[in-house]
Amino acid sequence: MLIIMKPNATPQQIENVVQHIKQTGLAAHLSQGIETTLIGAIGETHDMSTETFEVLDGVDMVKRITQPFKLASRQFHPENSVFPIDGFKVGGNDIVLIAGPCSVESRSQILETAHAVREAGANALRGGVFKPRTSPYSFQGLGEQGLEHLAEAREQTGMPIVVEIMSQTQLDLMLKYVDVFQVGARNMQNFNLLRALGETRKTVLLKRGLSATIEELLMSAEYILAGGNKQVILCERGIRTFETATRNTTDINAIPVLKNLTHLPVILDPSHATGHADYVSAIARAAIAAGADGLIVEVHPDPARAVSDGKQSLKPEKFAEMVKQVKAIAEVMGRRIAPVGKPLVVGW
Ligand code: PEP
Ligand code: MN
């Protein structure tokens, strides 16, 4: 850390900061300018708050030189993290496509969707069974029955399943079924949940909070990594802004910024980012052009009748069109969509 003293800081105040640095186990490096004094605090500082020094008399400001998200940072891990998820790899040159309904509604709905998205080129199936709804009176998800339907869909199509977990109390049950745990926007800073997932060795898809900064997203990833679970995928899903024409505003900047700051794979959710099926393909294309490692997209066989997020859900044929467009963009970027195998069971 670099501690910048006020121009009128007294020698006593400078000495006090130096002593403070030494007491925290760091080395102090003094650089006396004509107008101001800079003091470097050298050593392991990622777990220290800048406030430790900001509160001291005579200190003007404190700047970090290394990132506070040490495990997620590219500073100490320059190569991309690439890890396998049943049937494909994420974080490498291949772009992964996760698709499925917002909520699992019935056996037939999830099986029909699973076959359709697989046919169109999806690598993994999404579907919520515990839903974080704004109203407690809205559909809350099918729970374990939904997990059973998803497991059947996985058996039939060969696609791993991505399911949102809302609380660590759901962990034991979900561990039996789920391939990738999704942490939703509303739970990005549920630190107990993040710690519990850090203890598992299953991939976690961590979504950015509604009003979370990029640094806060990375600090949340750090909770999971600190538990020893290295398989974290970050997901931009739009943030809240003053704009009301769309449900959220896609922070497309977040993709190159995250790719620059971290070695973890970064994907985008164009469904929640826009809230309108009409805009999903455009933003999906933009994400791949911006360097995203994948997409998670809501697809429903009958969006008008969906119990949640129908307005932003693509019909399977629209999803298939989107995949073709995304493939073309991927090629321009020197990448490809991760290939898919044949379904294990044809029809259902
Ligand atoms: C979802 O994926 O259905 C969902 C609730 O997403 P988010 O947490 O991004 O709102
Ligand atoms: Mn949804």
PDB file of C-alpha atoms in Angstrom, residues 48-322:
ATOM      1  CA  MET A  48      -5.770  -5.323   5.325  1.00  0.00           C
ATOM      2  CA  SER A  49      -8.156  -2.437   5.015  1.00  0.00           C
ATOM      3  CA  THR A  50      -6.823   0.889   3.731  1.00  0.00           C
ATOM      4  CA  GLU A  51      -8.647   2.374   6.754  1.00  0.00           C
ATOM      5  CA  THR A  52      -5.903   1.009   9.015  1.00  0.00           C
ATOM      6  CA  PHE A  53      -3.790   3.932   7.804  1.00  0.00           C
ATOM      7  CA  GLU A  54      -6.454   6.373   6.598  1.00  0.00           C
ATOM      8  CA  VAL A  55      -7.465   7.107  10.197  1.00  0.00           C
ATOM      9  CA  LEU A  56      -3.971   8.212  11.250  1.00  0.00           C
ATOM     10  CA  ASP A  57      -3.223  11.920  11.717  1.00  0.00           C
ATOM     11  CA  GLY A  58      -1.453  13.564   8.803  1.00  0.00           C
ATOM     12  CA  VAL A  59      -2.501  10.915   6.225  1.00  0.00           C
ATOM     13  CA  ASP A  60      -4.034  12.327   3.037  1.00  0.00           C
ATOM     14  CA  MET A  61      -4.886   9.107   1.185  1.00  0.00           C
ATOM     15  CA  VAL A  62      -3.995   5.441   0.928  1.00  0.00           C
ATOM     16  CA  LYS A  63      -3.727   3.566  -2.363  1.00  0.00           C
ATOM     17  CA  ARG A  64      -3.581  -0.158  -2.935  1.00  0.00           C
ATOM     18  CA  ILE A  65      -0.930  -1.459  -5.293  1.00  0.00           C
ATOM     19  CA  THR A  66      -2.012  -5.106  -5.180  1.00  0.00           C
ATOM     20  CA  GLN A  67      -5.658  -6.160  -5.447  1.00  0.00           C
ATOM     21  CA  PRO A  68      -7.585  -7.098  -2.289  1.00  0.00           C
ATOM     22  CA  PHE A  69      -8.978 -10.153  -4.144  1.00  0.00           C
ATOM     23  CA  LYS A  70      -5.697 -12.004  -4.138  1.00  0.00           C
ATOM     24  CA  LEU A  71      -6.915 -15.446  -5.256  1.00  0.00           C
ATOM     25  CA  ALA A  72      -9.225 -14.124  -7.976  1.00  0.00           C
ATOM     26  CA  SER A  73      -6.686 -11.615  -9.261  1.00  0.00           C
ATOM     27  CA  ARG A  74      -4.656 -12.044 -12.435  1.00  0.00           C
ATOM     28  CA  GLN A  75      -1.734 -10.383 -10.664  1.00  0.00           C
ATOM     29  CA  PHE A  76      -0.708 -13.697  -9.116  1.00  0.00           C
ATOM     30  CA  HIS A  77      -2.350 -16.047 -11.651  1.00  0.00           C
ATOM     31  CA  PRO A  78      -1.796 -14.625 -15.129  1.00  0.00           C
ATOM     32  CA  GLU A  79      -3.228 -17.558 -17.132  1.00  0.00           C
ATOM     33  CA  ASN A  80      -6.957 -18.078 -17.559  1.00  0.00           C
ATOM     34  CA  SER A  81      -8.508 -20.627 -15.223  1.00  0.00           C
ATOM     35  CA  VAL A  82      -9.898 -23.441 -17.331  1.00  0.00           C
ATOM     36  CA  PHE A  83     -11.891 -26.202 -15.700  1.00  0.00           C
ATOM     37  CA  PRO A  84     -14.092 -29.089 -16.824  1.00  0.00           C
ATOM     38  CA  ILE A  85     -17.815 -29.340 -16.279  1.00  0.00           C
ATOM     39  CA  ASP A  86     -19.237 -32.678 -17.311  1.00  0.00           C
ATOM     40  CA  GLY A  87     -18.741 -32.779 -21.096  1.00  0.00           C
ATOM     41  CA  PHE A  88     -16.983 -29.456 -21.794  1.00  0.00           C
ATOM     42  CA  LYS A  89     -14.443 -26.999 -20.452  1.00  0.00           C
ATOM     43  CA  VAL A  90     -15.084 -23.429 -19.377  1.00  0.00           C
ATOM     44  CA  GLY A  91     -12.592 -20.563 -19.441  1.00  0.00           C
ATOM     45  CA  GLY A  92     -10.577 -21.717 -22.444  1.00  0.00           C
ATOM     46  CA  ASN A  93     -11.043 -20.978 -26.123  1.00  0.00           C
ATOM     47  CA  ASP A  94     -14.480 -22.599 -26.262  1.00  0.00           C
ATOM     48  CA  ILE A  95     -17.574 -20.558 -25.502  1.00  0.00           C
ATOM     49  CA  VAL A  96     -20.171 -22.341 -23.375  1.00  0.00           C
ATOM     50  CA  LEU A  97     -23.924 -22.022 -23.676  1.00  0.00           C
ATOM     51  CA  ILE A  98     -26.191 -22.629 -20.701  1.00  0.00           C
ATOM     52  CA  ALA A  99     -29.903 -22.515 -21.464  1.00  0.00           C
ATOM     53  CA  GLY A 100     -33.241 -23.444 -19.953  1.00  0.00           C
ATOM     54  CA  PRO A 101     -36.246 -21.999 -18.206  1.00  0.00           C
ATOM     55  CA  CYS A 102     -36.185 -19.524 -15.358  1.00  0.00           C
ATOM     56  CA  SER A 103     -38.086 -22.054 -13.218  1.00  0.00           C
ATOM     57  CA  VAL A 104     -38.655 -25.763 -13.519  1.00  0.00           C
ATOM     58  CA  GLU A 105     -42.449 -25.934 -13.761  1.00  0.00           C
ATOM     59  CA  SER A 106     -43.211 -29.569 -14.627  1.00  0.00           C
ATOM     60  CA  ARG A 107     -41.560 -32.733 -15.893  1.00  0.00           C
ATOM     61  CA  SER A 108     -42.803 -32.210 -19.446  1.00  0.00           C
ATOM     62  CA  GLN A 109     -41.768 -28.534 -19.515  1.00  0.00           C
ATOM     63  CA  ILE A 110     -38.175 -29.221 -18.468  1.00  0.00           C
ATOM     64  CA  LEU A 111     -37.771 -32.319 -20.665  1.00  0.00           C
ATOM     65  CA  GLU A 112     -39.145 -30.539 -23.720  1.00  0.00           C
ATOM     66  CA  THR A 113     -36.904 -27.520 -23.090  1.00  0.00           C
ATOM     67  CA  ALA A 114     -33.839 -29.650 -22.391  1.00  0.00           C
ATOM     68  CA  HIS A 115     -34.138 -31.553 -25.675  1.00  0.00           C
ATOM     69  CA  ALA A 116     -34.812 -28.374 -27.624  1.00  0.00           C
ATOM     70  CA  VAL A 117     -31.849 -26.419 -26.242  1.00  0.00           C
ATOM     71  CA  ARG A 118     -29.534 -29.411 -26.617  1.00  0.00           C
ATOM     72  CA  GLU A 119     -30.608 -29.753 -30.238  1.00  0.00           C
ATOM     73  CA  ALA A 120     -29.813 -26.061 -30.735  1.00  0.00           C
ATOM     74  CA  GLY A 121     -26.318 -26.480 -29.270  1.00  0.00           C
ATOM     75  CA  ALA A 122     -26.554 -25.813 -25.510  1.00  0.00           C
ATOM     76  CA  ASN A 123     -23.831 -27.331 -23.341  1.00  0.00           C
ATOM     77  CA  ALA A 124     -25.667 -27.197 -20.009  1.00  0.00           C
ATOM     78  CA  LEU A 125     -29.242 -26.934 -18.770  1.00  0.00           C
ATOM     79  CA  ARG A 126     -30.409 -24.260 -16.351  1.00  0.00           C
ATOM     80  CA  GLY A 127     -33.594 -24.323 -14.263  1.00  0.00           C
ATOM     81  CA  GLY A 128     -34.513 -22.836 -10.892  1.00  0.00           C
ATOM     82  CA  VAL A 129     -36.226 -24.919  -8.233  1.00  0.00           C
ATOM     83  CA  PHE A 130     -35.835 -22.443  -5.347  1.00  0.00           C
ATOM     84  CA  LYS A 131     -36.793 -19.052  -6.698  1.00  0.00           C
ATOM     85  CA  PRO A 132     -35.825 -15.696  -5.185  1.00  0.00           C
ATOM     86  CA  ARG A 133     -39.082 -13.841  -5.897  1.00  0.00           C
ATOM     87  CA  THR A 134     -39.696 -10.223  -4.971  1.00  0.00           C
ATOM     88  CA  SER A 135     -43.118 -11.181  -3.614  1.00  0.00           C
ATOM     89  CA  PRO A 136     -43.521 -14.025  -1.113  1.00  0.00           C
ATOM     90  CA  TYR A 137     -46.859 -14.780  -2.830  1.00  0.00           C
ATOM     91  CA  SER A 138     -45.250 -15.507  -6.229  1.00  0.00           C
ATOM     92  CA  PHE A 139     -44.291 -19.052  -7.303  1.00  0.00           C
ATOM     93  CA  GLN A 140     -41.376 -20.141  -5.130  1.00  0.00           C
ATOM     94  CA  GLY A 141     -40.200 -23.189  -7.103  1.00  0.00           C
ATOM     95  CA  LEU A 142     -40.815 -26.945  -7.106  1.00  0.00           C
ATOM     96  CA  GLY A 143     -38.006 -27.798  -4.671  1.00  0.00           C
ATOM     97  CA  GLU A 144     -36.806 -31.412  -4.662  1.00  0.00           C
ATOM     98  CA  GLN A 145     -39.386 -32.508  -7.215  1.00  0.00           C
ATOM     99  CA  GLY A 146     -37.844 -29.962  -9.601  1.00  0.00           C
ATOM    100  CA  LEU A 147     -34.392 -31.413  -8.941  1.00  0.00           C
ATOM    101  CA  GLU A 148     -35.707 -34.862  -9.855  1.00  0.00           C
ATOM    102  CA  HIS A 149     -37.077 -33.555 -13.143  1.00  0.00           C
ATOM    103  CA  LEU A 150     -33.742 -31.867 -13.861  1.00  0.00           C
ATOM    104  CA  ALA A 151     -31.869 -35.094 -13.073  1.00  0.00           C
ATOM    105  CA  GLU A 152     -34.083 -36.923 -15.569  1.00  0.00           C
ATOM    106  CA  ALA A 153     -33.402 -34.234 -18.174  1.00  0.00           C
ATOM    107  CA  ARG A 154     -29.666 -34.650 -17.563  1.00  0.00           C
ATOM    108  CA  GLU A 155     -29.976 -38.414 -17.977  1.00  0.00           C
ATOM    109  CA  GLN A 156     -31.816 -38.029 -21.260  1.00  0.00           C
ATOM    110  CA  THR A 157     -29.711 -35.276 -22.818  1.00  0.00           C
ATOM    111  CA  GLY A 158     -26.279 -35.685 -21.215  1.00  0.00           C
ATOM    112  CA  MET A 159     -26.273 -32.018 -20.164  1.00  0.00           C
ATOM    113  CA  PRO A 160     -25.035 -31.056 -16.707  1.00  0.00           C
ATOM    114  CA  ILE A 161     -27.509 -28.982 -14.682  1.00  0.00           C
ATOM    115  CA  VAL A 162     -27.083 -25.465 -13.317  1.00  0.00           C
ATOM    116  CA  VAL A 163     -29.405 -24.647 -10.420  1.00  0.00           C
ATOM    117  CA  GLU A 164     -29.682 -21.648  -8.115  1.00  0.00           C
ATOM    118  CA  ILE A 165     -29.031 -22.167  -4.410  1.00  0.00           C
ATOM    119  CA  MET A 166     -30.493 -19.545  -2.071  1.00  0.00           C
ATOM    120  CA  SER A 167     -29.338 -20.756   1.320  1.00  0.00           C
ATOM    121  CA  GLN A 168     -26.785 -23.134   2.783  1.00  0.00           C
ATOM    122  CA  THR A 169     -29.722 -25.054   4.294  1.00  0.00           C
ATOM    123  CA  GLN A 170     -30.410 -26.318   0.733  1.00  0.00           C
ATOM    124  CA  LEU A 171     -26.848 -27.519   0.229  1.00  0.00           C
ATOM    125  CA  ASP A 172     -27.120 -31.156   1.387  1.00  0.00           C
ATOM    126  CA  LEU A 173     -30.159 -31.805  -0.760  1.00  0.00           C
ATOM    127  CA  MET A 174     -28.776 -30.026  -3.815  1.00  0.00           C
ATOM    128  CA  LEU A 175     -25.348 -31.697  -3.644  1.00  0.00           C
ATOM    129  CA  LYS A 176     -27.062 -34.955  -4.608  1.00  0.00           C
ATOM    130  CA  TYR A 177     -28.363 -33.506  -7.877  1.00  0.00           C
ATOM    131  CA  VAL A 178     -26.613 -30.361  -9.020  1.00  0.00           C
ATOM    132  CA  ASP A 179     -23.532 -30.041 -11.266  1.00  0.00           C
ATOM    133  CA  VAL A 180     -23.152 -26.248 -11.054  1.00  0.00           C
ATOM    134  CA  PHE A 181     -24.468 -24.111  -8.202  1.00  0.00           C
ATOM    135  CA  GLN A 182     -25.816 -20.761  -9.316  1.00  0.00           C
ATOM    136  CA  VAL A 183     -25.620 -17.950  -6.761  1.00  0.00           C
ATOM    137  CA  GLY A 184     -28.184 -15.362  -7.764  1.00  0.00           C
ATOM    138  CA  ALA A 185     -27.804 -11.606  -7.828  1.00  0.00           C
ATOM    139  CA  ARG A 186     -29.723 -11.235  -4.575  1.00  0.00           C
ATOM    140  CA  ASN A 187     -27.338 -13.583  -2.791  1.00  0.00           C
ATOM    141  CA  MET A 188     -24.022 -12.328  -4.155  1.00  0.00           C
ATOM    142  CA  GLN A 189     -23.133 -11.060  -0.702  1.00  0.00           C
ATOM    143  CA  ASN A 190     -24.675 -13.908   1.296  1.00  0.00           C
ATOM    144  CA  PHE A 191     -21.292 -14.591   2.821  1.00  0.00           C
ATOM    145  CA  ASN A 192     -22.376 -17.680   4.777  1.00  0.00           C
ATOM    146  CA  LEU A 193     -23.630 -19.235   1.549  1.00  0.00           C
ATOM    147  CA  LEU A 194     -20.418 -18.317  -0.284  1.00  0.00           C
ATOM    148  CA  ARG A 195     -18.311 -19.870   2.469  1.00  0.00           C
ATOM    149  CA  ALA A 196     -20.404 -23.052   2.409  1.00  0.00           C
ATOM    150  CA  LEU A 197     -19.932 -23.318  -1.375  1.00  0.00           C
ATOM    151  CA  GLY A 198     -16.224 -22.714  -0.922  1.00  0.00           C
ATOM    152  CA  GLU A 199     -16.120 -25.946   1.089  1.00  0.00           C
ATOM    153  CA  THR A 200     -17.605 -27.947  -1.807  1.00  0.00           C
ATOM    154  CA  ARG A 201     -15.718 -28.909  -4.947  1.00  0.00           C
ATOM    155  CA  LYS A 202     -18.573 -28.171  -7.334  1.00  0.00           C
ATOM    156  CA  THR A 203     -18.487 -25.344  -9.851  1.00  0.00           C
ATOM    157  CA  VAL A 204     -20.177 -22.133  -8.714  1.00  0.00           C
ATOM    158  CA  LEU A 205     -21.732 -19.659 -11.154  1.00  0.00           C
ATOM    159  CA  LEU A 206     -21.662 -16.387  -9.241  1.00  0.00           C
ATOM    160  CA  LYS A 207     -23.943 -13.629 -10.521  1.00  0.00           C
ATOM    161  CA  ARG A 208     -23.249  -9.979 -10.011  1.00  0.00           C
ATOM    162  CA  GLY A 209     -25.525  -8.273  -7.476  1.00  0.00           C
ATOM    163  CA  LEU A 210     -28.166  -5.785  -8.621  1.00  0.00           C
ATOM    164  CA  SER A 211     -26.096  -2.824  -7.460  1.00  0.00           C
ATOM    165  CA  ALA A 212     -22.732  -4.451  -6.866  1.00  0.00           C
ATOM    166  CA  THR A 213     -19.469  -3.055  -8.159  1.00  0.00           C
ATOM    167  CA  ILE A 214     -17.034  -5.217 -10.087  1.00  0.00           C
ATOM    168  CA  GLU A 215     -14.707  -5.186  -7.084  1.00  0.00           C
ATOM    169  CA  GLU A 216     -17.513  -6.392  -4.808  1.00  0.00           C
ATOM    170  CA  LEU A 217     -18.244  -9.243  -7.241  1.00  0.00           C
ATOM    171  CA  LEU A 218     -14.585 -10.245  -7.148  1.00  0.00           C
ATOM    172  CA  MET A 219     -14.474 -10.048  -3.346  1.00  0.00           C
ATOM    173  CA  SER A 220     -17.490 -12.413  -3.258  1.00  0.00           C
ATOM    174  CA  ALA A 221     -15.658 -14.806  -5.592  1.00  0.00           C
ATOM    175  CA  GLU A 222     -12.737 -14.565  -3.182  1.00  0.00           C
ATOM    176  CA  TYR A 223     -14.921 -16.036  -0.386  1.00  0.00           C
ATOM    177  CA  ILE A 224     -15.485 -19.176  -2.474  1.00  0.00           C
ATOM    178  CA  LEU A 225     -11.855 -19.421  -3.610  1.00  0.00           C
ATOM    179  CA  ALA A 226     -10.602 -18.931  -0.046  1.00  0.00           C
ATOM    180  CA  GLY A 227     -12.417 -22.136   0.938  1.00  0.00           C
ATOM    181  CA  GLY A 228     -10.331 -24.031  -1.627  1.00  0.00           C
ATOM    182  CA  ASN A 229     -12.989 -24.252  -4.358  1.00  0.00           C
ATOM    183  CA  LYS A 230     -11.235 -22.979  -7.478  1.00  0.00           C
ATOM    184  CA  GLN A 231     -14.139 -23.492  -9.894  1.00  0.00           C
ATOM    185  CA  VAL A 232     -15.898 -20.148  -9.961  1.00  0.00           C
ATOM    186  CA  ILE A 233     -17.567 -18.643 -13.043  1.00  0.00           C
ATOM    187  CA  LEU A 234     -18.506 -14.961 -12.876  1.00  0.00           C
ATOM    188  CA  CYS A 235     -21.712 -13.751 -14.479  1.00  0.00           C
ATOM    189  CA  GLU A 236     -22.673 -10.239 -15.545  1.00  0.00           C
ATOM    190  CA  ARG A 237     -26.492 -10.023 -15.541  1.00  0.00           C
ATOM    191  CA  GLY A 238     -27.177  -6.318 -15.822  1.00  0.00           C
ATOM    192  CA  ILE A 239     -27.187  -3.700 -13.109  1.00  0.00           C
ATOM    193  CA  ARG A 240     -29.761  -1.212 -11.851  1.00  0.00           C
ATOM    194  CA  THR A 241     -29.580   2.204 -13.419  1.00  0.00           C
ATOM    195  CA  PHE A 242     -32.001   5.118 -13.983  1.00  0.00           C
ATOM    196  CA  GLU A 243     -33.042   3.546 -17.312  1.00  0.00           C
ATOM    197  CA  THR A 244     -36.496   1.948 -17.334  1.00  0.00           C
ATOM    198  CA  ALA A 245     -36.778   0.835 -20.985  1.00  0.00           C
ATOM    199  CA  THR A 246     -35.103  -2.431 -20.035  1.00  0.00           C
ATOM    200  CA  ARG A 247     -35.261  -4.460 -16.804  1.00  0.00           C
ATOM    201  CA  ASN A 248     -31.558  -3.826 -16.120  1.00  0.00           C
ATOM    202  CA  THR A 249     -28.698  -2.190 -17.978  1.00  0.00           C
ATOM    203  CA  THR A 250     -26.117  -4.579 -19.416  1.00  0.00           C
ATOM    204  CA  ASP A 251     -22.741  -3.495 -18.153  1.00  0.00           C
ATOM    205  CA  ILE A 252     -20.898  -4.708 -21.237  1.00  0.00           C
ATOM    206  CA  ASN A 253     -17.787  -2.954 -19.889  1.00  0.00           C
ATOM    207  CA  ALA A 254     -17.726  -5.481 -17.076  1.00  0.00           C
ATOM    208  CA  ILE A 255     -16.648  -8.220 -19.483  1.00  0.00           C
ATOM    209  CA  PRO A 256     -13.295  -6.792 -20.620  1.00  0.00           C
ATOM    210  CA  VAL A 257     -12.753  -5.246 -17.176  1.00  0.00           C
ATOM    211  CA  LEU A 258     -13.275  -8.586 -15.439  1.00  0.00           C
ATOM    212  CA  LYS A 259     -11.179 -10.441 -18.026  1.00  0.00           C
ATOM    213  CA  ASN A 260      -8.425  -7.978 -17.279  1.00  0.00           C
ATOM    214  CA  LEU A 261      -8.680  -8.198 -13.483  1.00  0.00           C
ATOM    215  CA  THR A 262      -9.265 -11.903 -13.002  1.00  0.00           C
ATOM    216  CA  HIS A 263      -8.288 -15.290 -14.421  1.00  0.00           C
ATOM    217  CA  LEU A 264     -11.793 -16.688 -13.738  1.00  0.00           C
ATOM    218  CA  PRO A 265     -14.196 -17.377 -16.637  1.00  0.00           C
ATOM    219  CA  VAL A 266     -16.734 -14.612 -17.295  1.00  0.00           C
ATOM    220  CA  ILE A 267     -20.157 -15.194 -18.837  1.00  0.00           C
ATOM    221  CA  LEU A 268     -23.171 -12.978 -19.502  1.00  0.00           C
ATOM    222  CA  ASP A 269     -26.896 -13.435 -18.899  1.00  0.00           C
ATOM    223  CA  PRO A 270     -28.661 -11.432 -21.629  1.00  0.00           C
ATOM    224  CA  SER A 271     -32.112 -12.474 -20.337  1.00  0.00           C
ATOM    225  CA  HIS A 272     -31.959 -10.765 -16.945  1.00  0.00           C
ATOM    226  CA  ALA A 273     -29.736  -8.010 -18.338  1.00  0.00           C
ATOM    227  CA  THR A 274     -32.483  -6.866 -20.728  1.00  0.00           C
ATOM    228  CA  GLY A 275     -35.736  -8.344 -19.437  1.00  0.00           C
ATOM    229  CA  HIS A 276     -37.135  -8.565 -23.003  1.00  0.00           C
ATOM    230  CA  ALA A 277     -36.905 -11.519 -25.371  1.00  0.00           C
ATOM    231  CA  ASP A 278     -36.582  -9.050 -28.278  1.00  0.00           C
ATOM    232  CA  TYR A 279     -33.212  -7.796 -27.047  1.00  0.00           C
ATOM    233  CA  VAL A 280     -31.649 -11.034 -25.847  1.00  0.00           C
ATOM    234  CA  SER A 281     -29.911 -12.073 -29.082  1.00  0.00           C
ATOM    235  CA  ALA A 282     -28.392  -8.634 -29.674  1.00  0.00           C
ATOM    236  CA  ILE A 283     -26.870  -8.540 -26.203  1.00  0.00           C
ATOM    237  CA  ALA A 284     -25.744 -12.170 -26.481  1.00  0.00           C
ATOM    238  CA  ARG A 285     -23.840 -11.236 -29.653  1.00  0.00           C
ATOM    239  CA  ALA A 286     -22.370  -8.169 -27.962  1.00  0.00           C
ATOM    240  CA  ALA A 287     -21.178 -10.279 -25.029  1.00  0.00           C
ATOM    241  CA  ILE A 288     -19.256 -12.671 -27.251  1.00  0.00           C
ATOM    242  CA  ALA A 289     -17.775  -9.772 -29.205  1.00  0.00           C
ATOM    243  CA  ALA A 290     -16.689  -8.238 -25.877  1.00  0.00           C
ATOM    244  CA  GLY A 291     -14.833 -11.426 -24.918  1.00  0.00           C
ATOM    245  CA  ALA A 292     -17.294 -13.364 -22.750  1.00  0.00           C
ATOM    246  CA  ASP A 293     -16.554 -17.056 -22.178  1.00  0.00           C
ATOM    247  CA  GLY A 294     -20.201 -18.028 -22.359  1.00  0.00           C
ATOM    248  CA  LEU A 295     -23.863 -17.171 -22.002  1.00  0.00           C
ATOM    249  CA  ILE A 296     -26.704 -18.229 -19.732  1.00  0.00           C
ATOM    250  CA  VAL A 297     -30.044 -17.736 -21.462  1.00  0.00           C
ATOM    251  CA  GLU A 298     -33.650 -18.284 -20.414  1.00  0.00           C
ATOM    252  CA  VAL A 299     -35.595 -20.481 -22.848  1.00  0.00           C
ATOM    253  CA  HIS A 300     -39.205 -21.609 -22.450  1.00  0.00           C
ATOM    254  CA  PRO A 301     -41.385 -23.656 -24.832  1.00  0.00           C
ATOM    255  CA  ASP A 302     -44.349 -21.340 -24.152  1.00  0.00           C
ATOM    256  CA  PRO A 303     -43.095 -18.035 -22.719  1.00  0.00           C
ATOM    257  CA  ALA A 304     -46.606 -16.564 -22.507  1.00  0.00           C
ATOM    258  CA  ARG A 305     -47.497 -19.232 -19.958  1.00  0.00           C
ATOM    259  CA  ALA A 306     -44.214 -19.270 -18.022  1.00  0.00           C
ATOM    260  CA  VAL A 307     -44.628 -18.939 -14.253  1.00  0.00           C
ATOM    261  CA  SER A 308     -41.583 -16.641 -14.060  1.00  0.00           C
ATOM    262  CA  ASP A 309     -39.657 -14.430 -16.471  1.00  0.00           C
ATOM    263  CA  GLY A 310     -41.735 -15.325 -19.539  1.00  0.00           C
ATOM    264  CA  LYS A 311     -41.241 -11.862 -21.015  1.00  0.00           C
ATOM    265  CA  GLN A 312     -37.490 -12.350 -21.285  1.00  0.00           C
ATOM    266  CA  SER A 313     -37.565 -16.039 -22.266  1.00  0.00           C
ATOM    267  CA  LEU A 314     -36.759 -17.116 -25.804  1.00  0.00           C
ATOM    268  CA  LYS A 315     -38.789 -19.738 -27.609  1.00  0.00           C
ATOM    269  CA  PRO A 316     -36.547 -22.691 -28.563  1.00  0.00           C
ATOM    270  CA  GLU A 317     -36.517 -21.690 -32.254  1.00  0.00           C
ATOM    271  CA  LYS A 318     -35.389 -18.154 -31.342  1.00  0.00           C
ATOM    272  CA  PHE A 319     -32.677 -19.635 -29.154  1.00  0.00           C
ATOM    273  CA  ALA A 320     -31.508 -21.779 -32.087  1.00  0.00           C
ATOM    274  CA  GLU A 321     -31.273 -18.614 -34.215  1.00  0.00           C
ATOM    275  CA  MET A 322     -29.341 -16.875 -31.461  1.00  0.00           C
TER     276      MET A 322
END
